[in-house]
Amino acid sequence: MEDQNCPASVMTRKRKSQEEDNCISSTFYMDELNEDLLERVLSRLPTSAFFRLTSVCKRWKSVASSPSFNLACSQIPSRDPWFFMVDPLLNRSIVFDSTERSWKKLNHPPLLQKNSNCNSMPVSASGGLICFRNSYGNFIVCNPVTGSCNEHPPLDPSLQNLTFHAVVMHSCPKYEQSSYKLVVVFGELPKLSFRVYNSDTGSWEEETALCKKFDDDSAESESSEENAAVYFLSKAGNVVATNMQRSPSKQYSSVITTSKDGEEIVHFLSSSGSVVACNLATKCFSEYPRLLPVFFEYSIDLVECGGRMLVVLLSEFFESASLRVWCYDEDVRSWHQIAAMPPAMSHEWYGNNVDINCVGAGDQILICLSSAEISSCVLCDLAANEWVELPKCFMDGEAIKFMSAFSFEPRIEASV
């Protein structure tokens, strides 16, 4: 009996020992990776994990600060966007992480904490960078994740007093550094001009004039003279001007897109609320047909989503509010609706004189709705046709009222 059981017990112990050996041999240790593989693995972590890398171990801390790690990060094609939020206090950096669906407070860049820049307002963003404009009219480009900043050479003093219609950034990521252009459109319609700052040369290019393009069927086109203010009586009995008053937190409702022919086009809202398209390649501009008559009360903003210029419009009809997203079809020269907020959500804004400030990122649109009584942020997924109200952001026990936002890719390798 014992002799028969002995071989079986030995086999059982042997099989168990082999299984343990196989388990141990298949165990994966990060420390066994060479430097190149470790950098590639860590570069694929969410950017929020970057802040924790330095506290894991000495090796990871060394990796996080190495140029080769930045190179590995730059080879990641895209990252989920973060939204840089703008509130009445301009001396702090709060973002919404779309990956973790959470609020984060970043260290405010040191250059923006100086007295001369403490009230700098974000005006544009692209790639991993955000552009600010200080009280002197100078532009400062910043990586909000690392806090690195660069103040651009000032524009000619003669331009500082002109009306700026658009300030847009266009990033061209490279392996070792970020190259970008900053475009400003200024002047009084119909006399418009633009200038371009090129980060590769570190200087502003010469001023270029834009001429107005007249279509053959221009009878329906808007005349530039209509940008003069017209006053009328609203339904509430208030005197309203047709020239649009932009929120200080979103002075320039403008985006840049690339046409099918590879031409860069800057879109902005005129003072009367019409969309103006400036083709930088052909050096001409045109005005799109209005979505609503000039005497209607509404709030409007432009966004760029998936390479397209879209218009977000909040209006009131039949005792209810309606928030819709529109796209302009160049071929048929008309607008068509591509999304609409569910009526049960949009009705909440009726009668509250709500102002909308929007920003696009891929297939998403973040809409900041604000008035004297209400403040809310709604994230729209155009692909899934989902509308979600973001949770409130609390700082020191109080909910922050955000006025606008700018989208950017959180990239530690983006240089200024």
Tab-separated table of C-alpha atoms in Angstrom:
chain	number	residue	atom	x	y	z
A	1	MET	CA	0.000	0.000	0.000
A	2	GLU	CA	2.717	2.404	0.964
A	3	ASP	CA	4.854	1.349	-2.002
A	4	GLN	CA	1.980	2.032	-4.370
A	5	ASN	CA	1.263	5.488	-2.923
A	6	CYS	CA	4.881	6.587	-2.816
A	7	PRO	CA	5.397	7.043	-6.569
A	8	ALA	CA	2.089	8.930	-6.782
A	9	SER	CA	3.097	11.289	-3.984
A	10	VAL	CA	6.452	11.846	-5.611
A	11	MET	CA	4.784	12.600	-8.958
A	12	THR	CA	2.379	15.007	-7.264
A	13	ARG	CA	5.229	16.842	-5.581
A	14	LYS	CA	7.192	16.888	-8.822
A	15	ARG	CA	4.253	18.235	-10.830
A	16	LYS	CA	3.606	20.916	-8.221
A	17	SER	CA	7.265	21.884	-8.216
A	18	GLN	CA	7.287	22.165	-12.015
A	19	GLU	CA	4.162	24.376	-11.950
A	20	GLU	CA	5.812	26.661	-9.397
A	21	ASP	CA	8.950	26.863	-11.527
A	22	ASN	CA	6.889	27.727	-14.608
A	23	CYS	CA	5.010	30.402	-12.646
A	24	ILE	CA	8.243	31.928	-11.402
A	25	SER	CA	9.837	31.834	-14.858
A	26	SER	CA	6.809	33.565	-16.421
A	27	THR	CA	6.808	36.418	-13.896
A	28	PHE	CA	7.491	39.773	-15.563
A	29	TYR	CA	9.654	42.343	-13.820
A	30	MET	CA	9.861	45.966	-15.052
A	31	ASP	CA	13.414	46.146	-13.710
A	32	GLU	CA	14.478	43.581	-16.291
A	33	LEU	CA	13.614	45.917	-19.162
A	34	ASN	CA	16.415	47.822	-20.789
A	35	GLU	CA	16.253	51.609	-20.827
A	36	ASP	CA	14.765	51.862	-24.319
A	37	LEU	CA	11.912	49.416	-23.656
A	38	LEU	CA	11.163	50.964	-20.262
A	39	GLU	CA	10.845	54.401	-21.839
A	40	ARG	CA	8.505	53.047	-24.501
A	41	VAL	CA	6.302	51.368	-21.900
A	42	LEU	CA	6.130	54.419	-19.628
A	43	SER	CA	5.470	56.766	-22.550
A	44	ARG	CA	2.177	54.966	-23.165
A	45	LEU	CA	0.849	55.702	-19.699
A	46	PRO	CA	-1.731	58.506	-19.337
A	47	THR	CA	-0.084	61.897	-18.898
A	48	SER	CA	-1.524	62.192	-15.387
A	49	ALA	CA	0.763	59.299	-14.421
A	50	PHE	CA	3.782	61.430	-15.340
A	51	PHE	CA	3.437	63.356	-12.093
A	52	ARG	CA	3.799	60.086	-10.161
A	53	LEU	CA	6.737	58.614	-12.093
A	54	THR	CA	9.356	60.502	-10.123
A	55	SER	CA	8.133	59.090	-6.811
A	56	VAL	CA	8.188	55.382	-7.787
A	57	CYS	CA	11.947	54.785	-7.784
A	58	LYS	CA	15.237	56.441	-8.705
A	59	ARG	CA	15.351	54.741	-12.088
A	60	TRP	CA	11.916	55.939	-13.117
A	61	LYS	CA	12.744	59.426	-11.871
A	62	SER	CA	15.810	59.417	-14.089
A	63	VAL	CA	13.751	58.177	-17.058
A	64	ALA	CA	11.148	60.913	-16.621
A	65	SER	CA	13.766	63.626	-17.042
A	66	SER	CA	15.675	62.114	-19.971
A	67	PRO	CA	15.536	63.547	-23.535
A	68	SER	CA	15.074	60.055	-24.957
A	69	PHE	CA	11.898	59.637	-22.864
A	70	ASN	CA	10.542	62.862	-24.396
A	71	LEU	CA	11.333	61.416	-27.813
A	72	ALA	CA	9.402	58.240	-26.943
A	73	CYS	CA	6.438	60.345	-25.802
A	74	SER	CA	6.461	62.358	-29.037
A	75	GLN	CA	6.005	59.144	-31.034
A	76	ILE	CA	2.589	58.535	-29.436
A	77	PRO	CA	0.225	59.646	-32.263
A	78	SER	CA	-2.403	61.280	-30.045
A	79	ARG	CA	-3.550	61.637	-26.467
A	80	ASP	CA	-7.009	62.150	-25.020
A	81	PRO	CA	-7.629	65.882	-24.594
A	82	TRP	CA	-7.513	67.912	-21.443
A	83	PHE	CA	-9.614	71.059	-21.154
A	84	PHE	CA	-7.954	74.133	-19.681
A	85	MET	CA	-10.721	75.932	-17.816
A	86	VAL	CA	-11.066	79.704	-17.500
A	87	ASP	CA	-12.697	81.220	-14.423
A	88	PRO	CA	-12.720	84.765	-12.975
A	89	LEU	CA	-9.420	84.068	-11.172
A	90	LEU	CA	-6.755	83.979	-13.864
A	91	ASN	CA	-3.871	83.036	-11.576
A	92	ARG	CA	-4.536	79.295	-11.452
A	93	SER	CA	-4.548	76.333	-13.832
A	94	ILE	CA	-7.486	73.925	-13.596
A	95	VAL	CA	-8.045	71.234	-16.206
A	96	PHE	CA	-10.635	68.557	-16.896
A	97	ASP	CA	-9.045	65.198	-17.752
A	98	SER	CA	-11.291	63.549	-20.378
A	99	THR	CA	-9.604	60.169	-19.813
A	100	GLU	CA	-10.140	59.950	-16.062
A	101	ARG	CA	-13.200	62.223	-16.141
A	102	SER	CA	-11.828	64.233	-13.246
A	103	TRP	CA	-10.676	67.752	-12.369
A	104	LYS	CA	-7.013	68.521	-11.796
A	105	LYS	CA	-5.200	71.573	-10.504
A	106	LEU	CA	-1.836	72.120	-12.159
A	107	ASN	CA	1.010	74.317	-11.005
A	108	HIS	CA	0.476	77.704	-12.621
A	109	PRO	CA	3.462	78.522	-14.910
A	110	PRO	CA	6.023	80.739	-13.106
A	111	LEU	CA	6.231	83.248	-15.978
A	112	LEU	CA	2.469	83.836	-15.735
A	113	GLN	CA	2.783	84.556	-12.018
A	114	LYS	CA	4.906	87.651	-12.576
A	115	ASN	CA	3.180	90.974	-11.934
A	116	SER	CA	3.323	91.939	-15.601
A	117	ASN	CA	1.639	88.681	-16.647
A	118	CYS	CA	-0.583	87.820	-13.695
A	119	ASN	CA	-3.808	88.675	-15.547
A	120	SER	CA	-2.842	87.027	-18.828
A	121	MET	CA	-5.841	85.586	-20.659
A	122	PRO	CA	-5.699	82.334	-22.650
A	123	VAL	CA	-6.619	83.085	-26.269
A	124	SER	CA	-5.795	79.946	-28.275
A	125	ALA	CA	-4.428	76.403	-28.041
A	126	SER	CA	-3.067	73.676	-30.283
A	127	GLY	CA	-1.270	70.385	-29.724
A	128	GLY	CA	0.220	70.469	-26.237
A	129	LEU	CA	0.491	74.268	-26.011
A	130	ILE	CA	-1.715	77.171	-24.898
A	131	CYS	CA	-1.248	80.786	-25.947
A	132	PHE	CA	-1.889	83.621	-23.467
A	133	ARG	CA	-2.072	87.376	-24.064
A	134	ASN	CA	-0.992	89.726	-21.292
A	135	SER	CA	-2.276	93.212	-20.508
A	136	TYR	CA	0.393	94.736	-22.774
A	137	GLY	CA	-0.876	92.790	-25.784
A	138	ASN	CA	2.109	90.427	-25.922
A	139	PHE	CA	1.683	86.702	-26.509
A	140	ILE	CA	3.057	83.995	-24.212
A	141	VAL	CA	3.020	80.336	-25.288
A	142	CYS	CA	3.000	77.784	-22.491
A	143	ASN	CA	3.022	74.042	-21.902
A	144	PRO	CA	0.540	73.802	-19.006
A	145	VAL	CA	1.777	70.333	-18.014
A	146	THR	CA	5.455	71.228	-17.547
A	147	GLY	CA	4.976	74.962	-16.911
A	148	SER	CA	7.566	75.966	-19.534
A	149	CYS	CA	6.804	79.318	-21.226
A	150	ASN	CA	8.097	81.569	-23.975
A	151	GLU	CA	7.125	85.209	-24.534
A	152	HIS	CA	6.957	86.163	-28.197
A	153	PRO	CA	8.559	89.305	-29.604
A	154	PRO	CA	5.966	92.110	-29.441
A	155	LEU	CA	3.990	93.128	-32.477
A	156	ASP	CA	4.452	96.585	-33.948
A	157	PRO	CA	3.027	99.226	-31.584
A	158	SER	CA	0.851	100.497	-34.428
A	159	LEU	CA	-1.008	97.150	-34.474
A	160	GLN	CA	-1.790	97.039	-30.766
A	161	ASN	CA	-4.621	99.575	-31.125
A	162	LEU	CA	-6.280	97.731	-34.026
A	163	THR	CA	-9.233	95.389	-33.625
A	164	PHE	CA	-8.115	91.762	-33.372
A	165	HIS	CA	-10.689	89.343	-34.806
A	166	ALA	CA	-8.846	86.033	-34.632
A	167	VAL	CA	-5.932	84.493	-32.747
A	168	VAL	CA	-5.304	80.866	-33.708
A	169	MET	CA	-2.497	78.349	-33.256
A	170	HIS	CA	-1.504	75.506	-35.557
A	171	SER	CA	0.958	72.891	-34.271
A	172	CYS	CA	3.222	70.703	-36.371
A	173	PRO	CA	4.637	68.059	-33.995
A	174	LYS	CA	8.112	66.732	-34.675
A	175	TYR	CA	10.074	63.992	-32.955
A	176	GLU	CA	12.321	66.183	-30.856
A	177	GLN	CA	10.433	69.445	-30.637
A	178	SER	CA	7.131	71.146	-31.371
A	179	SER	CA	6.849	73.542	-34.258
A	180	TYR	CA	3.859	75.859	-34.358
A	181	LYS	CA	2.446	78.949	-35.998
A	182	LEU	CA	0.409	81.712	-34.393
A	183	VAL	CA	-1.920	83.614	-36.737
A	184	VAL	CA	-3.606	86.929	-35.886
A	185	VAL	CA	-6.258	88.576	-38.067
A	186	PHE	CA	-6.927	92.260	-37.468
A	187	GLY	CA	-8.421	95.396	-39.003
A	188	GLU	CA	-11.903	96.694	-39.687
A	189	LEU	CA	-14.148	94.896	-42.154
A	190	PRO	CA	-13.733	94.897	-45.099
A	191	LYS	CA	-10.074	95.918	-44.647
A	192	LEU	CA	-8.481	92.914	-43.004
A	193	SER	CA	-4.862	91.776	-42.661
A	194	PHE	CA	-3.014	88.968	-40.933
A	195	ARG	CA	0.420	88.229	-39.524
A	196	VAL	CA	2.030	84.899	-38.691
A	197	TYR	CA	4.502	84.040	-35.929
A	198	ASN	CA	6.706	81.084	-36.866
A	199	SER	CA	8.320	79.245	-33.957
A	200	ASP	CA	11.031	77.833	-36.224
A	201	THR	CA	12.368	81.317	-36.931
A	202	GLY	CA	11.233	82.889	-33.650
A	203	SER	CA	9.856	85.957	-35.447
A	204	TRP	CA	6.766	87.493	-36.995
A	205	GLU	CA	6.332	87.394	-40.754
A	206	GLU	CA	5.369	90.463	-42.767
A	207	GLU	CA	1.805	91.771	-42.668
A	208	THR	CA	-0.424	90.421	-45.465
A	209	ALA	CA	-3.641	92.085	-46.638
A	210	LEU	CA	-6.838	90.114	-47.264
A	211	CYS	CA	-9.274	91.025	-50.031
A	212	LYS	CA	-12.978	90.256	-50.013
A	213	LYS	CA	-14.166	87.421	-52.214
A	214	PHE	CA	-17.500	87.974	-53.943
A	215	ASP	CA	-19.451	84.936	-55.100
A	216	ASP	CA	-21.559	84.894	-58.234
A	217	ASP	CA	-24.707	84.460	-56.150
A	218	SER	CA	-23.683	87.117	-53.657
A	219	ALA	CA	-27.235	88.369	-53.355
A	220	GLU	CA	-27.640	86.189	-50.295
A	221	SER	CA	-24.218	87.025	-48.929
A	222	GLU	CA	-23.912	89.336	-45.983
A	223	SER	CA	-22.632	92.832	-46.590
A	224	SER	CA	-19.830	94.089	-44.404
A	225	GLU	CA	-21.873	97.204	-43.742
A	226	GLU	CA	-24.280	95.080	-41.713
A	227	ASN	CA	-21.607	94.779	-39.057
A	228	ALA	CA	-22.628	98.229	-37.864
A	229	ALA	CA	-24.697	98.057	-34.681
A	230	VAL	CA	-28.498	98.083	-34.977
A	231	TYR	CA	-30.666	98.377	-31.888
A	232	PHE	CA	-34.027	96.693	-31.334
A	233	LEU	CA	-36.437	95.812	-28.521
A	234	SER	CA	-36.238	92.245	-27.214
A	235	LYS	CA	-39.178	90.127	-26.045
A	236	ALA	CA	-38.281	91.005	-22.463
A	237	GLY	CA	-38.506	94.717	-23.253
A	238	ASN	CA	-34.760	95.311	-23.211
A	239	VAL	CA	-32.871	97.336	-25.792
A	240	VAL	CA	-30.487	94.954	-27.570
A	241	ALA	CA	-27.667	95.739	-29.999
A	242	THR	CA	-27.000	93.458	-32.950
A	243	ASN	CA	-23.239	93.838	-32.563
A	244	MET	CA	-22.053	90.884	-30.512
A	245	GLN	CA	-20.401	91.479	-27.148
A	246	ARG	CA	-17.919	88.702	-26.514
A	247	SER	CA	-17.112	87.482	-23.032
A	248	PRO	CA	-13.672	88.702	-21.871
A	249	SER	CA	-12.787	85.045	-21.309
A	250	LYS	CA	-13.351	84.275	-24.996
A	251	GLN	CA	-12.393	87.436	-26.855
A	252	TYR	CA	-11.577	85.680	-30.108
A	253	SER	CA	-14.080	83.095	-31.343
A	254	SER	CA	-11.822	81.716	-34.026
A	255	VAL	CA	-10.531	78.391	-35.338
A	256	ILE	CA	-8.189	77.234	-38.095
A	257	THR	CA	-8.884	74.368	-40.491
A	258	THR	CA	-7.282	72.933	-43.617
A	259	SER	CA	-9.264	72.655	-46.845
A	260	LYS	CA	-9.302	69.672	-49.216
A	261	ASP	CA	-6.632	71.458	-51.248
A	262	GLY	CA	-4.383	71.827	-48.206
A	263	GLU	CA	-5.106	75.550	-47.775
A	264	GLU	CA	-5.253	76.959	-44.250
A	265	ILE	CA	-8.489	78.797	-43.445
A	266	VAL	CA	-9.081	80.928	-40.366
A	267	HIS	CA	-12.719	81.273	-39.309
A	268	PHE	CA	-13.958	83.905	-36.872
A	269	LEU	CA	-17.172	85.565	-35.729
A	270	SER	CA	-17.700	89.140	-36.786
A	271	SER	CA	-19.097	91.701	-34.354
A	272	SER	CA	-22.599	91.029	-35.724
A	273	GLY	CA	-22.331	87.263	-35.313
A	274	SER	CA	-21.693	86.223	-38.930
A	275	VAL	CA	-18.962	83.701	-39.762
A	276	VAL	CA	-15.994	85.057	-41.730
A	277	ALA	CA	-13.598	82.652	-43.489
A	278	CYS	CA	-10.068	83.871	-44.306
A	279	ASN	CA	-8.076	81.776	-46.768
A	280	LEU	CA	-4.403	82.366	-45.906
A	281	ALA	CA	-3.190	80.770	-49.150
A	282	THR	CA	-5.312	82.814	-51.564
A	283	LYS	CA	-5.243	85.881	-49.265
A	284	CYS	CA	-8.972	86.495	-49.482
A	285	PHE	CA	-11.980	86.245	-47.149
A	286	SER	CA	-15.704	85.657	-47.478
A	287	GLU	CA	-18.751	85.784	-45.210
A	288	TYR	CA	-21.082	82.829	-44.783
A	289	PRO	CA	-24.887	83.206	-44.838
A	290	ARG	CA	-26.407	83.826	-41.438
A	291	LEU	CA	-27.958	80.992	-39.498
A	292	LEU	CA	-30.554	83.297	-37.948
A	293	PRO	CA	-31.802	86.777	-38.862
A	294	VAL	CA	-29.839	89.640	-37.358
A	295	PHE	CA	-32.708	90.678	-35.059
A	296	PHE	CA	-32.914	87.316	-33.277
A	297	GLU	CA	-31.509	86.896	-29.782
A	298	TYR	CA	-29.043	84.035	-29.540
A	299	SER	CA	-25.599	83.008	-28.341
A	300	ILE	CA	-23.129	81.563	-30.833
A	301	ASP	CA	-19.588	80.184	-30.934
A	302	LEU	CA	-17.205	78.405	-33.306
A	303	VAL	CA	-15.336	75.134	-32.745
A	304	GLU	CA	-13.030	72.881	-34.740
A	305	CYS	CA	-13.856	69.182	-34.654
A	306	GLY	CA	-12.163	66.556	-36.763
A	307	GLY	CA	-10.802	69.185	-39.135
A	308	ARG	CA	-14.203	70.835	-39.641
A	309	MET	CA	-15.428	74.250	-38.561
A	310	LEU	CA	-18.702	73.890	-36.657
A	311	VAL	CA	-21.075	76.439	-35.161
A	312	VAL	CA	-22.782	75.928	-31.805
A	313	LEU	CA	-25.902	78.033	-31.418
A	314	LEU	CA	-28.218	78.539	-28.440
A	315	SER	CA	-31.536	80.171	-29.312
A	316	GLU	CA	-35.075	80.400	-27.971
A	317	PHE	CA	-38.209	79.397	-29.859
A	318	PHE	CA	-41.772	78.719	-28.708
A	319	GLU	CA	-41.081	79.201	-24.994
A	320	SER	CA	-38.114	76.821	-25.010
A	321	ALA	CA	-34.351	76.937	-25.525
A	322	SER	CA	-32.608	74.994	-28.257
A	323	LEU	CA	-28.888	74.212	-28.542
A	324	ARG	CA	-27.781	72.861	-31.923
A	325	VAL	CA	-24.552	72.172	-33.804
A	326	TRP	CA	-24.285	73.226	-37.448
A	327	CYS	CA	-21.843	72.535	-40.270
A	328	TYR	CA	-21.403	74.632	-43.421
A	329	ASP	CA	-21.403	72.810	-46.756
A	330	GLU	CA	-19.121	74.675	-49.160
A	331	ASP	CA	-20.466	72.794	-52.204
A	332	VAL	CA	-24.103	73.845	-51.790
A	333	ARG	CA	-23.288	76.951	-49.708
A	334	SER	CA	-25.740	76.235	-46.933
A	335	TRP	CA	-25.815	75.134	-43.292
A	336	HIS	CA	-27.020	71.755	-42.103
A	337	GLN	CA	-27.609	70.538	-38.563
A	338	ILE	CA	-25.465	67.652	-37.302
A	339	ALA	CA	-26.428	67.469	-33.605
A	340	ALA	CA	-28.885	68.862	-31.072
A	341	MET	CA	-28.990	68.825	-27.299
A	342	PRO	CA	-31.984	66.832	-25.952
A	343	PRO	CA	-34.863	69.268	-25.331
A	344	ALA	CA	-35.131	68.142	-21.708
A	345	MET	CA	-31.595	69.469	-21.125
A	346	SER	CA	-31.712	72.640	-23.210
A	347	HIS	CA	-35.049	73.798	-21.765
A	348	GLU	CA	-33.274	74.492	-18.475
A	349	TRP	CA	-31.528	77.471	-20.086
A	350	TYR	CA	-34.714	79.157	-21.307
A	351	GLY	CA	-35.174	82.749	-20.174
A	352	ASN	CA	-31.821	82.978	-18.359
A	353	ASN	CA	-29.840	85.039	-20.922
A	354	VAL	CA	-27.242	82.282	-21.120
A	355	ASP	CA	-23.932	82.863	-22.896
A	356	ILE	CA	-22.133	79.881	-24.445
A	357	ASN	CA	-18.395	79.490	-24.972
A	358	CYS	CA	-17.324	76.283	-26.674
A	359	VAL	CA	-14.222	74.345	-27.665
A	360	GLY	CA	-13.808	71.268	-29.840
A	361	ALA	CA	-11.474	68.276	-29.502
A	362	GLY	CA	-11.769	65.423	-31.979
A	363	ASP	CA	-15.437	64.382	-31.918
A	364	GLN	CA	-16.092	66.155	-28.617
A	365	ILE	CA	-17.387	69.645	-27.850
A	366	LEU	CA	-17.148	71.164	-24.379
A	367	ILE	CA	-19.819	73.818	-23.875
A	368	CYS	CA	-19.580	76.306	-21.016
A	369	LEU	CA	-22.972	77.831	-20.274
A	370	SER	CA	-23.044	80.798	-17.940
A	371	SER	CA	-25.396	83.524	-16.791
A	372	ALA	CA	-26.053	85.473	-13.610
A	373	GLU	CA	-28.118	82.553	-12.261
A	374	ILE	CA	-26.655	79.440	-13.908
A	375	SER	CA	-23.238	77.955	-14.606
A	376	SER	CA	-22.681	74.544	-16.156
A	377	CYS	CA	-20.325	72.592	-18.440
A	378	VAL	CA	-21.682	70.031	-20.894
A	379	LEU	CA	-19.576	67.584	-22.915
A	380	CYS	CA	-21.039	66.529	-26.264
A	381	ASP	CA	-19.830	63.420	-28.099
A	382	LEU	CA	-20.811	63.972	-31.730
A	383	ALA	CA	-20.040	60.396	-32.810
A	384	ALA	CA	-22.228	58.817	-30.122
A	385	ASN	CA	-24.688	61.745	-29.921
A	386	GLU	CA	-24.254	61.843	-26.141
A	387	TRP	CA	-24.633	64.946	-23.974
A	388	VAL	CA	-23.249	64.757	-20.435
A	389	GLU	CA	-23.169	67.495	-17.818
A	390	LEU	CA	-19.801	67.526	-16.052
A	391	PRO	CA	-19.656	67.316	-12.260
A	392	LYS	CA	-19.046	70.541	-10.406
A	393	CYS	CA	-15.456	71.466	-9.629
A	394	PHE	CA	-14.920	72.460	-5.995
A	395	MET	CA	-11.971	74.449	-4.684
A	396	ASP	CA	-11.829	75.393	-0.994
A	397	GLY	CA	-15.377	74.143	-0.581
A	398	GLU	CA	-16.876	76.346	-3.309
A	399	ALA	CA	-18.057	75.379	-6.784
A	400	ILE	CA	-16.129	77.229	-9.503
A	401	LYS	CA	-18.064	78.958	-12.264
A	402	PHE	CA	-16.157	78.383	-15.481
A	403	MET	CA	-16.656	80.856	-18.315
A	404	SER	CA	-14.805	79.124	-21.143
A	405	ALA	CA	-12.245	76.436	-21.937
A	406	PHE	CA	-9.415	75.563	-24.322
A	407	SER	CA	-8.579	72.015	-25.392
A	408	PHE	CA	-5.037	70.684	-25.653
A	409	GLU	CA	-3.198	67.372	-25.717
A	410	PRO	CA	-1.298	66.877	-22.436
A	411	ARG	CA	2.214	66.323	-23.791
A	412	ILE	CA	5.273	66.680	-21.589
A	413	GLU	CA	7.498	66.770	-24.681
A	414	ALA	CA	5.802	69.820	-26.249
A	415	SER	CA	8.425	72.570	-26.205
A	416	VAL	CA	8.028	76.311	-26.541
